[in-house]
Structures are given as structure tokens and as C-alpha cells.
Amino acid sequence: MEASPLILRAHDWVVELDPAHGGQIVRADWQGLPALAPGQAGRAAADQHAGCFPLVPFSNRIRDAAFRFLGREIHLPPPEYMEPHALHGTGWRTSWSAEASGPGNARMWFEHPRGPWPWRYRAEQTVSLEAGQLHISLSILNLDSEPMPAGIGLHPYFVRPQGLWLNAHTGGRWATLPGETGLPHARDAAPEDLGAPGHDHCFFGWDRRAEFGGADGLAVSITASPALGNLVIYTPPDEAYFCLEPVSHVNNAVNMDALAQAEQMAVLAPGEQLQGAMTISVRPA
């Protein structure tokens, strides 16, 4: 049976969850102002640039939807993994179960059987509300009998205010080649204006804090737990939204050598879990 949307109301928040369509948060308003770009329940997360959806069992892209792991060739076919590069894992295209445990707390989860992604796992999200803060946690548990590569992340969309300013401290970014959006090519320095239109890069060495604001709306800061030490910044030109995505590994990490440990995908032994969390804090601009 498909899980119905859940609405949480607490501490001046109104937050709507749509577990059946990718375990997504489709709306998060604080004191009547949108902390996330508002979406619509009943629509797939892949079809709307809004809210926040989970990235599991990997973040961003895997080149050519293929990789080699412990001597096995793994191929991730469309439509589940898109093409030509697998994108954002399976969680955002999966129906999650859900339950609320109070006016400001909820849990969503699903279990993934073996398939093109040839390992069994369980993913779980929790959402909780406090005064001026929205907490989201995400975990993946290896249910398989073999080791599994794993990554997680959160993909929030924010309203782009007039006069956007954006601050984040990173060690640099992974640049991409023309025509290879989102696929890392080489390290370079972080640009001076992180809020400028046209970014679609993964930033490494992130101190797990970022803040932004503008002439209207809310001033917002995000903080992430140690497992989410990389940050994808996506600022498409001529759009009313942008994204700050705390993630556990760099794009296409499973196909890359000589990465720093904090940039790699985890390898989970049977029964092992990877967990990360993000807090969105808001105040009037």
C-alpha cells in the first residue's frame, strides 16, 4: 500500500513529506516563509526541482552507469539509473514507508533487494523539527552477505533570493570538462563567488558549514555531520532555485583512483552502516 503524505507542524514549521515518491520532503516552511523551494506531493522527485530528496546508495553520477568492484563488473541500466551516467542512486525513485512519532518527528525507510545494484540494503531517514531548525538524517545498512560500496547525501533545493550571497569554506573543487557536467576531471581552486550562476561542481575539504541569504526571504545556514564532508553546489543559470548538497563522496568516486579518504565511497561489510545528517537553520533575512 502506498504511503500517504505526512505533514509535520511544530516550532513554527510546516513540513510535508511524500514517502511514496522518493522519500522526499516536498515543502518546509518556517513562519510562513519557504526554507526549501516548494514542490508538490504526488510528483516524482526526479520531475520537480524542489524540496529535498535522499541520495542512496551513491551520490551524483557514476560514469557510463558502470564500475568494477572486487573483480565484478557492475552495470546500472536505465530507467532506474538514467543515462548515459547513473544519477543519484535509487532512493529518489523508490517508494518509502513512513510513520510519524509526534507533531515534529517522522521516519521513512525502505529495503532494496538484489537487482542491477547487486547488494541488499536498508535505507532510513529521520526528520525532526526544533525552533528554527530542520534536522534530516540518512543511513544505509548493508543487508547483504558481501561487502558493498556505499555513499549517501541529501539534495535540498533552495529559493534563490535577490542579491544572493553564499559563504562556504572548502579546500577546492573538482573541475569538469566541457560536455561532462558533474564528472570530475581535475582539482582546482574554489571560485570566489560560490553563488554565481553556472556552478555544478563537487567541492572537497568542506568544513561542513555553509550559509546564504539575500535581500528577501530567509537567511539560511546548513551544517553537516562528519560523514558528509563534501559539498555539491549547483547554481543553474536563469532558475529560481539553487542547491547545496552535503554528500559522503565526490562524484564518480567509485571509478576514480588516488582520492583522499574523505572523498571515497565507503565499503560496508555485511551488517555495517553509514550514517550522515544535515541541519538547516533559518532566521529572517
Short mmCIF file of C-alpha atoms in Angstrom, two decimals:
data_model
loop_
_atom_site.label_atom_id
_atom_site.label_comp_id
_atom_site.label_asym_id
_atom_site.label_seq_id
_atom_site.Cartn_x
_atom_site.Cartn_y
_atom_site.Cartn_z
CA MET A 1 0.00 0.00 0.00
CA GLU A 2 1.39 3.40 -1.00
CA ALA A 3 2.33 5.60 1.93
CA SER A 4 0.33 8.84 2.17
CA PRO A 5 1.98 12.25 2.55
CA LEU A 6 2.75 13.31 6.12
CA ILE A 7 2.55 16.86 7.44
CA LEU A 8 4.61 17.87 10.47
CA ARG A 9 3.70 21.02 12.40
CA ALA A 10 5.89 22.20 15.26
CA HIS A 11 8.02 25.18 16.34
CA ASP A 12 6.66 27.47 13.57
CA TRP A 13 7.43 24.83 10.93
CA VAL A 14 5.07 23.21 8.43
CA VAL A 15 6.89 20.35 6.69
CA GLU A 16 5.29 17.97 4.18
CA LEU A 17 6.83 14.59 3.38
CA ASP A 18 5.96 12.42 0.37
CA PRO A 19 7.43 8.99 1.17
CA ALA A 20 5.78 7.23 -1.78
CA HIS A 21 7.59 9.42 -4.33
CA GLY A 22 11.24 9.09 -3.47
CA GLY A 23 11.14 9.65 0.29
CA GLN A 24 11.20 13.37 -0.39
CA ILE A 25 10.45 16.48 1.63
CA VAL A 26 8.26 18.50 -0.72
CA ARG A 27 7.69 21.54 1.48
CA ALA A 28 9.39 23.09 4.51
CA ASP A 29 8.02 26.48 5.58
CA TRP A 30 9.09 28.38 8.69
CA GLN A 31 6.86 31.20 9.91
CA GLY A 32 5.17 31.08 6.53
CA LEU A 33 8.39 31.51 4.53
CA PRO A 34 9.89 28.71 2.39
CA ALA A 35 13.12 27.24 3.79
CA LEU A 36 13.16 24.88 0.79
CA ALA A 37 11.95 25.57 -2.73
CA PRO A 38 8.32 24.36 -2.56
CA GLY A 39 7.27 21.28 -4.50
CA GLN A 40 4.13 19.23 -4.86
CA ALA A 41 3.18 15.92 -3.26
CA GLY A 42 2.30 13.18 -5.74
CA ARG A 43 5.07 14.08 -8.19
CA ALA A 44 8.29 12.11 -8.54
CA ALA A 45 11.35 13.72 -7.03
CA ALA A 46 13.04 13.39 -10.43
CA ASP A 47 10.33 15.55 -12.02
CA GLN A 48 10.47 18.64 -9.81
CA HIS A 49 13.31 20.91 -8.75
CA ALA A 50 12.06 21.35 -5.21
CA GLY A 51 12.18 20.17 -1.63
CA CYS A 52 14.86 17.72 -0.57
CA PHE A 53 15.42 14.11 -1.58
CA PRO A 54 17.85 11.41 -0.39
CA LEU A 55 20.91 10.21 -2.30
CA VAL A 56 21.43 6.50 -1.71
CA PRO A 57 23.32 4.16 -2.35
CA PHE A 58 25.52 6.74 -4.10
CA SER A 59 25.63 10.47 -4.76
CA ASN A 60 25.55 12.25 -8.11
CA ARG A 61 26.94 10.47 -11.19
CA ILE A 62 28.64 7.18 -11.99
CA ARG A 63 30.29 7.48 -15.40
CA ASP A 64 28.63 5.39 -18.12
CA ALA A 65 26.49 3.75 -15.40
CA ALA A 66 29.22 1.14 -14.84
CA PHE A 67 32.05 0.33 -12.45
CA ARG A 68 34.23 -2.53 -11.27
CA PHE A 69 34.17 -3.64 -7.62
CA LEU A 70 36.14 -6.52 -6.11
CA GLY A 71 36.59 -8.10 -9.53
CA ARG A 72 32.93 -7.73 -10.59
CA GLU A 73 31.68 -5.65 -13.49
CA ILE A 74 28.56 -3.75 -12.40
CA HIS A 75 26.18 -2.18 -14.94
CA LEU A 76 23.30 0.08 -13.89
CA PRO A 77 20.70 0.21 -16.67
CA PRO A 78 18.04 2.84 -17.34
CA PRO A 79 15.39 3.79 -16.45
CA GLU A 80 16.25 3.20 -12.79
CA TYR A 81 19.67 4.79 -13.15
CA MET A 82 19.14 7.19 -16.06
CA GLU A 83 21.64 7.53 -18.91
CA PRO A 84 24.34 7.88 -20.07
CA HIS A 85 25.57 8.27 -16.47
CA ALA A 86 23.81 6.73 -13.47
CA LEU A 87 22.44 9.57 -11.34
CA HIS A 88 21.64 9.93 -7.63
CA GLY A 89 21.11 6.24 -6.82
CA THR A 90 17.75 4.55 -6.31
CA GLY A 91 16.29 6.20 -3.21
CA TRP A 92 14.78 9.15 -5.07
CA ARG A 93 12.92 6.75 -7.40
CA THR A 94 11.72 4.36 -4.70
CA SER A 95 8.57 4.23 -2.57
CA TRP A 96 9.44 4.53 1.12
CA SER A 97 7.38 3.51 4.14
CA ALA A 98 6.80 6.17 6.77
CA GLU A 99 5.48 6.89 10.24
CA ALA A 100 5.20 10.00 12.40
CA SER A 101 6.21 9.79 16.05
CA GLY A 102 4.86 13.17 17.12
CA PRO A 103 3.94 16.55 15.61
CA GLY A 104 7.55 17.31 14.72
CA ASN A 105 9.16 13.92 14.07
CA ALA A 106 8.92 11.29 11.34
CA ARG A 107 10.80 8.31 9.95
CA MET A 108 10.94 6.93 6.39
CA TRP A 109 12.56 3.68 5.24
CA PHE A 110 12.79 1.04 2.51
CA GLU A 111 14.65 -2.21 1.82
CA HIS A 112 16.34 -2.72 -1.53
CA PRO A 113 16.57 -6.28 -2.93
CA ARG A 114 19.34 -7.54 -5.16
CA GLY A 115 18.99 -6.38 -8.75
CA PRO A 116 21.13 -4.30 -11.10
CA TRP A 117 22.56 -2.89 -7.86
CA PRO A 118 23.57 -6.37 -6.71
CA TRP A 119 23.51 -5.86 -2.95
CA ARG A 120 20.67 -5.82 -0.44
CA TYR A 121 20.47 -2.77 1.79
CA ARG A 122 18.11 -0.83 4.05
CA ALA A 123 17.88 2.96 3.89
CA GLU A 124 16.31 5.10 6.59
CA GLN A 125 15.64 8.81 7.02
CA THR A 126 14.52 10.74 10.07
CA VAL A 127 13.10 14.26 10.02
CA SER A 128 12.75 16.33 13.19
CA LEU A 129 11.84 19.93 13.92
CA GLU A 130 13.16 22.31 16.56
CA ALA A 131 12.97 26.07 16.99
CA GLY A 132 14.41 27.45 13.77
CA GLN A 133 15.98 24.14 12.80
CA LEU A 134 15.10 21.27 10.46
CA HIS A 135 17.14 18.10 11.07
CA ILE A 136 17.41 15.36 8.44
CA SER A 137 19.42 12.17 8.88
CA LEU A 138 20.04 9.41 6.34
CA SER A 139 21.57 5.96 6.78
CA ILE A 140 22.31 2.89 4.70
CA LEU A 141 22.74 -0.57 6.21
CA ASN A 142 24.33 -3.43 4.26
CA LEU A 143 21.90 -6.37 4.47
CA ASP A 144 23.91 -8.46 2.04
CA SER A 145 26.35 -11.28 2.71
CA GLU A 146 29.13 -9.49 0.81
CA PRO A 147 30.88 -6.10 1.09
CA MET A 148 29.10 -3.27 -0.70
CA PRO A 149 30.24 0.15 -1.95
CA ALA A 150 28.04 2.83 -0.43
CA GLY A 151 27.52 6.55 -0.42
CA ILE A 152 24.83 8.88 0.87
CA GLY A 153 23.85 12.51 0.60
CA LEU A 154 20.99 14.98 0.79
CA HIS A 155 19.80 17.08 -2.14
CA PRO A 156 17.95 20.19 -0.95
CA TYR A 157 16.66 22.87 -3.32
CA PHE A 158 16.58 26.42 -2.01
CA VAL A 159 14.79 29.51 -3.29
CA ARG A 160 17.32 31.82 -4.92
CA PRO A 161 16.79 35.25 -3.33
CA GLN A 162 17.51 38.58 -4.92
CA GLY A 163 21.12 39.53 -4.28
CA LEU A 164 22.18 36.03 -3.25
CA TRP A 165 25.31 35.76 -1.13
CA LEU A 166 26.76 32.35 -0.31
CA ASN A 167 29.60 31.50 2.05
CA ALA A 168 31.30 28.11 2.45
CA HIS A 169 34.87 27.16 3.25
CA THR A 170 36.30 24.34 1.14
CA GLY A 171 39.68 23.03 0.07
CA GLY A 172 38.80 23.46 -3.62
CA ARG A 173 36.60 21.90 -6.25
CA TRP A 174 36.66 19.15 -8.81
CA ALA A 175 36.51 20.86 -12.20
CA THR A 176 34.78 19.20 -15.14
CA LEU A 177 35.48 19.20 -18.86
CA PRO A 178 33.06 20.86 -21.31
CA GLY A 179 30.27 18.42 -22.07
CA GLU A 180 30.95 16.34 -18.94
CA THR A 181 28.81 18.13 -16.39
CA GLY A 182 29.16 16.67 -12.92
CA LEU A 183 32.03 14.31 -13.80
CA PRO A 184 35.29 15.32 -12.04
CA HIS A 185 38.36 15.91 -14.17
CA ALA A 186 40.93 17.78 -12.07
CA ARG A 187 41.23 19.66 -8.81
CA ASP A 188 41.34 23.42 -8.86
CA ALA A 189 40.78 26.35 -6.52
CA ALA A 190 37.29 27.23 -5.39
CA PRO A 191 35.84 30.22 -7.27
CA GLU A 192 35.48 33.45 -5.33
CA ASP A 193 31.72 33.77 -5.89
CA LEU A 194 30.11 30.48 -4.93
CA GLY A 195 26.63 31.81 -5.60
CA ALA A 196 27.33 32.87 -9.19
CA PRO A 197 25.21 31.14 -11.83
CA GLY A 198 26.76 28.18 -13.63
CA HIS A 199 28.27 26.05 -10.85
CA ASP A 200 27.74 22.29 -10.97
CA HIS A 201 30.76 21.03 -9.06
CA CYS A 202 31.69 18.90 -6.08
CA PHE A 203 33.80 20.77 -3.51
CA PHE A 204 36.23 18.83 -1.33
CA GLY A 205 37.74 19.69 2.04
CA TRP A 206 34.47 21.28 3.15
CA ASP A 207 34.28 22.28 6.82
CA ARG A 208 30.62 21.15 6.83
CA ARG A 209 29.12 24.63 7.23
CA ALA A 210 27.54 26.93 4.65
CA GLU A 211 25.28 29.96 4.84
CA PHE A 212 23.40 32.13 2.40
CA GLY A 213 20.86 34.91 2.19
CA GLY A 214 19.76 37.84 0.12
CA ALA A 215 17.53 40.86 0.05
CA ASP A 216 14.38 38.87 0.80
CA GLY A 217 13.18 35.59 2.30
CA LEU A 218 15.22 33.80 4.95
CA ALA A 219 18.87 33.72 5.96
CA VAL A 220 19.80 30.03 6.00
CA SER A 221 22.74 28.03 7.27
CA ILE A 222 23.39 24.33 6.85
CA THR A 223 25.65 22.13 8.90
CA ALA A 224 26.50 18.51 8.21
CA SER A 225 27.83 15.59 10.24
CA PRO A 226 31.40 14.29 9.68
CA ALA A 227 30.27 11.60 7.21
CA LEU A 228 29.11 14.30 4.77
CA GLY A 229 32.40 16.09 4.17
CA ASN A 230 31.92 17.06 0.50
CA LEU A 231 29.57 19.68 -0.91
CA VAL A 232 27.94 19.80 -4.35
CA ILE A 233 26.99 23.35 -5.37
CA TYR A 234 24.52 23.62 -8.24
CA THR A 235 23.51 27.11 -9.42
CA PRO A 236 21.79 26.75 -12.80
CA PRO A 237 21.53 29.99 -14.78
CA ASP A 238 18.13 31.68 -15.10
CA GLU A 239 16.45 29.47 -12.48
CA ALA A 240 14.68 30.48 -9.28
CA TYR A 241 16.42 27.75 -7.26
CA PHE A 242 19.89 26.50 -6.38
CA CYS A 243 21.28 23.52 -4.46
CA LEU A 244 23.76 22.89 -1.66
CA GLU A 245 24.17 19.12 -1.30
CA PRO A 246 26.14 17.60 1.61
CA VAL A 247 27.48 14.25 0.36
CA SER A 248 29.76 11.49 1.58
CA HIS A 249 31.93 11.19 -1.55
CA VAL A 250 32.87 13.00 -4.73
CA ASN A 251 31.02 12.41 -7.99
CA ASN A 252 32.01 9.17 -9.77
CA ALA A 253 34.25 8.21 -6.83
CA VAL A 254 33.77 4.50 -7.47
CA ASN A 255 35.64 4.90 -10.78
CA MET A 256 38.42 7.17 -9.51
CA ASP A 257 41.85 6.39 -8.09
CA ALA A 258 44.04 8.30 -5.64
CA LEU A 259 41.21 10.06 -3.83
CA ALA A 260 41.59 11.31 -0.29
CA GLN A 261 39.78 9.06 2.17
CA ALA A 262 37.09 11.68 2.80
CA GLU A 263 36.32 11.74 -0.95
CA GLN A 264 35.90 7.99 -1.42
CA MET A 265 32.81 5.84 -1.30
CA ALA A 266 32.60 3.70 1.81
CA VAL A 267 32.90 -0.08 1.65
CA LEU A 268 30.39 -1.56 4.08
CA ALA A 269 30.90 -5.04 5.46
CA PRO A 270 27.77 -7.17 5.97
CA GLY A 271 25.77 -5.59 8.79
CA GLU A 272 27.75 -2.32 8.67
CA GLN A 273 26.04 1.07 8.41
CA LEU A 274 26.90 4.50 7.04
CA GLN A 275 25.01 7.44 8.53
CA GLY A 276 25.02 11.20 7.95
CA ALA A 277 22.89 14.20 8.87
CA MET A 278 22.17 17.77 7.86
CA THR A 279 20.66 20.61 9.89
CA ILE A 280 19.02 23.57 8.16
CA SER A 281 18.86 26.62 10.45
CA VAL A 282 16.76 29.65 9.47
CA ARG A 283 16.11 33.22 10.57
CA PRO A 284 14.57 36.25 8.89
CA ALA A 285 16.89 37.82 6.31
#
